[in-house]
Amino acid sequence: NAGVTQTPKFQVLKTGQSMTLQCAQDMNHNSMYWYRQDPGMGLRLIYYSASEGTTDKGEVPNGYNVSRLNKREFSLRLESAAPSQTSVYFCASSEARDNSPLHFGNGTRLTVT
Amino acid sequence: SQKIEQNSEALNIQEGKTATLTCNYTNYSPAYLQWYRQDPGRGPVFLLLIRENEKEKRKERLKVTFDTTLKQSLFHITASQPADSATYLCALDTGRRALTFGSGTRLQVQP
């Protein structure tokens, strides 16, 4: 039982390059989330998926796209990376009910030069 | 504007003492509040949830209070240990169907 698995752990991109961050959970959770974490700013929600087949924008969606491939997998795509997207990206999952705790992966550290 | 505030300065305490961390919020009326622990290089880990109709919640050496009038939650670790050193995040239900997090307070417990 691995919980939430994110790949890759580290990535360096040049400005304008694209990449997809992968996330998979094995807890049969309906809801999945992508957050970014920057020093002094806490975790900010990029996108979330309340259930398979649905996605919604969070607080900072610009420059990102997501795909809920199936119940297990939720990917985050940067089409044209910018230095402002240098951050640590966390994927999380939870059960569908409102007060469910989030289960986080260990993050992808992305640097855009 | 809506805000969640946690003390950005690190809290340094001696082993065995009680650590108290604060989470203040404005312009929200959350139905519940959660606390997470985050170690360097790792994702946050859920610790406790407290609902708006609960004044206090305990789990082993952890205690959380929730004052909806003051718009504040306090997180206490009693008999603190060096292994408790980490960053602690509060998170609120802000009606967005996803949690909104504070920026966290780093706790350092000195042996």
mmCIF file of C-alpha atoms in Angstrom:
data_model
loop_
_atom_site.group_PDB
_atom_site.id
_atom_site.type_symbol
_atom_site.label_atom_id
_atom_site.label_comp_id
_atom_site.label_asym_id
_atom_site.label_seq_id
_atom_site.Cartn_x
_atom_site.Cartn_y
_atom_site.Cartn_z
ATOM 1 C CA ASN A 1 0.000 0.000 0.000
ATOM 2 C CA ALA A 2 2.061 2.944 -1.269
ATOM 3 C CA GLY A 3 -0.505 5.735 -0.690
ATOM 4 C CA VAL A 4 0.118 8.625 -3.094
ATOM 5 C CA THR A 5 3.036 8.275 -5.497
ATOM 6 C CA GLN A 6 4.445 11.201 -7.453
ATOM 7 C CA THR A 7 6.966 11.119 -10.275
ATOM 8 C CA PRO A 8 9.485 12.487 -10.929
ATOM 9 C CA LYS A 9 10.947 13.604 -7.581
ATOM 10 C CA PHE A 10 13.104 16.312 -9.163
ATOM 11 C CA GLN A 11 13.045 18.054 -12.538
ATOM 12 C CA VAL A 12 14.881 20.936 -14.147
ATOM 13 C CA LEU A 13 13.315 22.582 -17.195
ATOM 14 C CA LYS A 14 14.289 25.424 -19.451
ATOM 15 C CA THR A 15 11.800 28.219 -20.007
ATOM 16 C CA GLY A 16 9.296 27.187 -22.658
ATOM 17 C CA GLN A 17 9.703 23.421 -22.221
ATOM 18 C CA SER A 18 6.757 21.253 -21.339
ATOM 19 C CA MET A 19 6.374 18.393 -18.932
ATOM 20 C CA THR A 20 3.789 16.287 -17.131
ATOM 21 C CA LEU A 21 3.872 15.511 -13.438
ATOM 22 C CA GLN A 22 2.378 12.148 -12.630
ATOM 23 C CA CYS A 23 0.366 11.182 -9.569
ATOM 24 C CA ALA A 24 -1.260 7.893 -8.611
ATOM 25 C CA GLN A 25 -3.078 6.764 -5.460
ATOM 26 C CA ASP A 26 -3.976 3.252 -4.349
ATOM 27 C CA MET A 27 -6.510 4.128 -1.634
ATOM 28 C CA ASN A 28 -9.576 4.099 -3.903
ATOM 29 C CA HIS A 29 -10.160 7.782 -3.168
ATOM 30 C CA ASN A 30 -12.597 9.750 -5.269
ATOM 31 C CA SER A 31 -11.016 13.186 -4.889
ATOM 32 C CA MET A 32 -7.536 14.251 -5.984
ATOM 33 C CA TYR A 33 -5.691 17.566 -5.821
ATOM 34 C CA TRP A 34 -2.629 19.398 -7.055
ATOM 35 C CA TYR A 35 -1.016 22.009 -4.794
ATOM 36 C CA ARG A 36 2.160 24.027 -5.151
ATOM 37 C CA GLN A 37 4.234 25.091 -2.166
ATOM 38 C CA ASP A 38 6.441 28.173 -2.185
ATOM 39 C CA PRO A 39 8.417 29.660 0.710
ATOM 40 C CA GLY A 40 6.262 31.897 2.878
ATOM 41 C CA MET A 41 3.136 31.255 0.813
ATOM 42 C CA GLY A 42 2.014 27.885 2.011
ATOM 43 C CA LEU A 43 0.232 25.353 -0.130
ATOM 44 C CA ARG A 44 -1.868 26.821 -2.918
ATOM 45 C CA LEU A 45 -4.422 24.792 -4.810
ATOM 46 C CA ILE A 46 -3.854 24.551 -8.566
ATOM 47 C CA TYR A 47 -6.581 22.130 -9.660
ATOM 48 C CA TYR A 48 -8.698 19.464 -8.086
ATOM 49 C CA SER A 49 -10.853 16.583 -9.217
ATOM 50 C CA ALA A 50 -13.834 15.726 -7.059
ATOM 51 C CA SER A 51 -14.390 12.468 -8.906
ATOM 52 C CA GLU A 52 -13.294 10.589 -11.995
ATOM 53 C CA GLY A 53 -14.189 12.582 -15.081
ATOM 54 C CA THR A 54 -14.393 16.007 -13.397
ATOM 55 C CA THR A 55 -11.779 18.686 -12.821
ATOM 56 C CA ASP A 56 -12.029 22.207 -11.408
ATOM 57 C CA LYS A 57 -9.723 25.184 -11.126
ATOM 58 C CA GLY A 58 -8.258 26.123 -7.794
ATOM 59 C CA GLU A 59 -6.577 29.316 -6.646
ATOM 60 C CA VAL A 60 -3.645 29.390 -9.122
ATOM 61 C CA PRO A 61 -4.572 27.446 -12.308
ATOM 62 C CA ASN A 62 -2.946 29.679 -14.932
ATOM 63 C CA GLY A 63 -0.209 27.941 -16.905
ATOM 64 C CA TYR A 64 -1.361 24.443 -15.933
ATOM 65 C CA ASN A 65 -3.652 21.738 -17.252
ATOM 66 C CA VAL A 66 -4.775 18.534 -15.619
ATOM 67 C CA SER A 67 -6.112 15.154 -16.630
ATOM 68 C CA ARG A 68 -7.982 12.726 -14.412
ATOM 69 C CA LEU A 69 -7.013 9.669 -16.396
ATOM 70 C CA ASN A 70 -8.943 7.231 -14.217
ATOM 71 C CA LYS A 71 -9.817 6.932 -10.540
ATOM 72 C CA ARG A 72 -6.183 6.270 -9.574
ATOM 73 C CA GLU A 73 -4.297 8.826 -11.650
ATOM 74 C CA PHE A 74 -4.313 12.623 -11.834
ATOM 75 C CA SER A 75 -1.626 14.329 -13.913
ATOM 76 C CA LEU A 76 -0.518 17.965 -14.043
ATOM 77 C CA ARG A 77 0.871 19.416 -17.271
ATOM 78 C CA LEU A 78 2.964 22.516 -17.821
ATOM 79 C CA GLU A 79 2.680 23.356 -21.513
ATOM 80 C CA SER A 80 5.283 26.133 -21.562
ATOM 81 C CA ALA A 81 7.221 26.342 -18.328
ATOM 82 C CA ALA A 82 8.095 29.728 -16.827
ATOM 83 C CA PRO A 83 10.526 30.599 -14.003
ATOM 84 C CA SER A 84 7.503 31.578 -11.865
ATOM 85 C CA GLN A 85 6.515 27.914 -11.901
ATOM 86 C CA THR A 86 9.631 26.942 -9.971
ATOM 87 C CA SER A 87 8.111 25.323 -6.902
ATOM 88 C CA VAL A 88 7.452 22.087 -5.071
ATOM 89 C CA TYR A 89 4.339 20.374 -6.386
ATOM 90 C CA PHE A 90 2.250 18.105 -4.187
ATOM 91 C CA CYS A 91 -0.480 15.741 -5.222
ATOM 92 C CA ALA A 92 -3.056 14.653 -2.652
ATOM 93 C CA SER A 93 -6.132 12.475 -2.470
ATOM 94 C CA SER A 94 -9.088 12.127 -0.122
ATOM 95 C CA GLU A 95 -12.385 10.385 0.296
ATOM 96 C CA ALA A 96 -15.374 12.217 -1.103
ATOM 97 C CA ARG A 97 -16.865 13.558 2.153
ATOM 98 C CA ASP A 98 -16.197 17.199 3.029
ATOM 99 C CA ASN A 99 -14.098 16.818 6.160
ATOM 100 C CA SER A 100 -11.881 14.016 4.861
ATOM 101 C CA PRO A 101 -8.180 14.458 5.555
ATOM 102 C CA LEU A 102 -5.835 14.783 2.608
ATOM 103 C CA HIS A 103 -3.168 12.172 1.918
ATOM 104 C CA PHE A 104 -0.161 13.731 0.235
ATOM 105 C CA GLY A 105 2.630 12.414 -1.925
ATOM 106 C CA ASN A 106 6.203 13.481 -1.234
ATOM 107 C CA GLY A 107 6.291 16.097 -3.930
ATOM 108 C CA THR A 108 8.080 16.992 -7.147
ATOM 109 C CA ARG A 109 10.702 19.701 -6.870
ATOM 110 C CA LEU A 110 10.653 21.635 -10.157
ATOM 111 C CA THR A 111 13.169 24.262 -11.212
ATOM 112 C CA VAL A 112 12.596 26.317 -14.361
ATOM 113 C CA THR A 113 15.638 28.221 -15.600
ATOM 114 C CA SER B 1 -9.643 39.622 1.911
ATOM 115 C CA GLN B 2 -9.650 36.069 3.218
ATOM 116 C CA LYS B 3 -6.599 35.082 5.168
ATOM 117 C CA ILE B 4 -5.120 32.258 7.228
ATOM 118 C CA GLU B 5 -2.230 33.320 9.433
ATOM 119 C CA GLN B 6 0.334 31.206 11.197
ATOM 120 C CA ASN B 7 3.395 32.582 12.899
ATOM 121 C CA SER B 8 6.123 32.575 10.267
ATOM 122 C CA GLU B 9 8.859 32.736 12.886
ATOM 123 C CA ALA B 10 10.151 29.414 14.135
ATOM 124 C CA LEU B 11 9.164 28.348 17.617
ATOM 125 C CA ASN B 12 12.082 27.063 19.689
ATOM 126 C CA ILE B 13 11.348 25.241 22.932
ATOM 127 C CA GLN B 14 13.092 22.899 25.355
ATOM 128 C CA GLU B 15 12.341 19.196 25.432
ATOM 129 C CA GLY B 16 9.587 18.362 27.888
ATOM 130 C CA LYS B 17 7.830 21.723 27.593
ATOM 131 C CA THR B 18 4.478 22.336 25.923
ATOM 132 C CA ALA B 19 4.565 23.807 22.426
ATOM 133 C CA THR B 20 1.644 26.027 21.423
ATOM 134 C CA LEU B 21 1.100 27.008 17.808
ATOM 135 C CA THR B 22 -1.509 29.478 16.606
ATOM 136 C CA CYS B 23 -3.712 29.590 13.529
ATOM 137 C CA ASN B 24 -5.788 32.728 12.977
ATOM 138 C CA TYR B 25 -8.199 33.285 10.140
ATOM 139 C CA THR B 26 -10.325 36.137 8.837
ATOM 140 C CA ASN B 27 -13.430 36.292 6.678
ATOM 141 C CA TYR B 28 -14.105 32.568 6.815
ATOM 142 C CA SER B 29 -16.689 30.578 8.736
ATOM 143 C CA PRO B 30 -15.167 27.120 8.451
ATOM 144 C CA ALA B 31 -17.169 24.054 9.353
ATOM 145 C CA TYR B 32 -13.922 22.357 10.402
ATOM 146 C CA LEU B 33 -10.207 22.872 10.694
ATOM 147 C CA GLN B 34 -7.369 20.393 10.255
ATOM 148 C CA TRP B 35 -3.754 20.291 11.407
ATOM 149 C CA TYR B 36 -0.914 18.668 9.468
ATOM 150 C CA ARG B 37 2.737 17.952 10.143
ATOM 151 C CA GLN B 38 5.353 18.395 7.411
ATOM 152 C CA ASP B 39 8.949 17.170 7.600
ATOM 153 C CA PRO B 40 11.635 18.520 5.229
ATOM 154 C CA GLY B 41 11.393 16.995 1.768
ATOM 155 C CA ARG B 42 8.115 15.240 2.556
ATOM 156 C CA GLY B 43 4.432 15.880 2.006
ATOM 157 C CA PRO B 44 2.168 17.022 4.846
ATOM 158 C CA VAL B 45 0.707 14.326 7.085
ATOM 159 C CA PHE B 46 -2.727 14.692 8.685
ATOM 160 C CA LEU B 47 -2.810 14.916 12.479
ATOM 161 C CA LEU B 48 -6.172 16.117 13.793
ATOM 162 C CA LEU B 49 -9.524 17.486 12.673
ATOM 163 C CA ILE B 50 -11.790 19.659 14.816
ATOM 164 C CA ARG B 51 -15.320 20.701 13.896
ATOM 165 C CA GLU B 52 -16.906 24.104 14.531
ATOM 166 C CA ASN B 53 -19.118 22.710 17.289
ATOM 167 C CA GLU B 54 -16.142 21.164 19.130
ATOM 168 C CA LYS B 55 -14.143 23.294 21.532
ATOM 169 C CA GLU B 56 -11.281 20.862 21.997
ATOM 170 C CA LYS B 57 -9.889 17.640 20.533
ATOM 171 C CA ARG B 58 -7.127 15.425 21.902
ATOM 172 C CA LYS B 59 -4.944 12.684 20.492
ATOM 173 C CA GLU B 60 -2.156 11.327 22.681
ATOM 174 C CA ARG B 61 0.141 14.331 23.398
ATOM 175 C CA LEU B 62 -1.682 16.578 20.934
ATOM 176 C CA LYS B 63 -4.516 18.954 21.741
ATOM 177 C CA VAL B 64 -6.352 21.289 19.401
ATOM 178 C CA THR B 65 -8.800 24.034 20.356
ATOM 179 C CA PHE B 66 -11.136 25.917 18.038
ATOM 180 C CA ASP B 67 -12.650 29.274 18.969
ATOM 181 C CA THR B 68 -15.010 30.416 16.242
ATOM 182 C CA THR B 69 -15.624 33.740 18.009
ATOM 183 C CA LEU B 70 -11.931 34.615 18.085
ATOM 184 C CA LYS B 71 -11.444 32.901 14.697
ATOM 185 C CA GLN B 72 -8.497 31.029 16.118
ATOM 186 C CA SER B 73 -7.213 27.506 16.622
ATOM 187 C CA LEU B 74 -4.445 26.576 19.027
ATOM 188 C CA PHE B 75 -2.356 23.428 18.574
ATOM 189 C CA HIS B 76 -0.565 22.106 21.649
ATOM 190 C CA ILE B 77 2.086 19.415 21.948
ATOM 191 C CA THR B 78 2.671 18.429 25.566
ATOM 192 C CA ALA B 79 5.903 16.859 26.826
ATOM 193 C CA SER B 80 7.549 17.817 23.554
ATOM 194 C CA GLN B 81 10.392 15.734 22.125
ATOM 195 C CA PRO B 82 13.099 16.497 19.544
ATOM 196 C CA ALA B 83 11.211 14.136 17.187
ATOM 197 C CA ASP B 84 8.328 16.638 17.249
ATOM 198 C CA SER B 85 10.505 19.125 15.361
ATOM 199 C CA ALA B 86 8.747 19.829 12.059
ATOM 200 C CA THR B 87 6.554 22.409 10.344
ATOM 201 C CA TYR B 88 2.908 22.376 11.391
ATOM 202 C CA LEU B 89 0.214 23.552 8.989
ATOM 203 C CA CYS B 90 -3.384 24.434 9.681
ATOM 204 C CA ALA B 91 -5.976 24.028 6.953
ATOM 205 C CA LEU B 92 -9.538 25.256 6.716
ATOM 206 C CA ASP B 93 -12.639 24.355 4.879
ATOM 207 C CA THR B 94 -13.260 27.580 2.938
ATOM 208 C CA GLY B 95 -16.224 26.318 0.963
ATOM 209 C CA ARG B 96 -14.157 25.575 -2.116
ATOM 210 C CA ARG B 97 -14.450 21.791 -1.931
ATOM 211 C CA ALA B 98 -10.721 21.727 -1.173
ATOM 212 C CA LEU B 99 -8.744 22.787 1.872
ATOM 213 C CA THR B 100 -6.988 26.143 2.127
ATOM 214 C CA PHE B 101 -3.694 25.976 4.016
ATOM 215 C CA GLY B 102 -1.758 28.393 6.177
ATOM 216 C CA SER B 103 1.945 28.821 5.483
ATOM 217 C CA GLY B 104 2.943 26.828 8.565
ATOM 218 C CA THR B 105 5.027 27.331 11.690
ATOM 219 C CA ARG B 106 8.341 25.547 12.152
ATOM 220 C CA LEU B 107 8.805 23.990 15.583
ATOM 221 C CA GLN B 108 12.278 23.174 16.875
ATOM 222 C CA VAL B 109 12.500 21.165 20.102
ATOM 223 C CA GLN B 110 15.914 21.364 21.719
ATOM 224 C CA PRO B 111 17.176 18.354 23.702
#
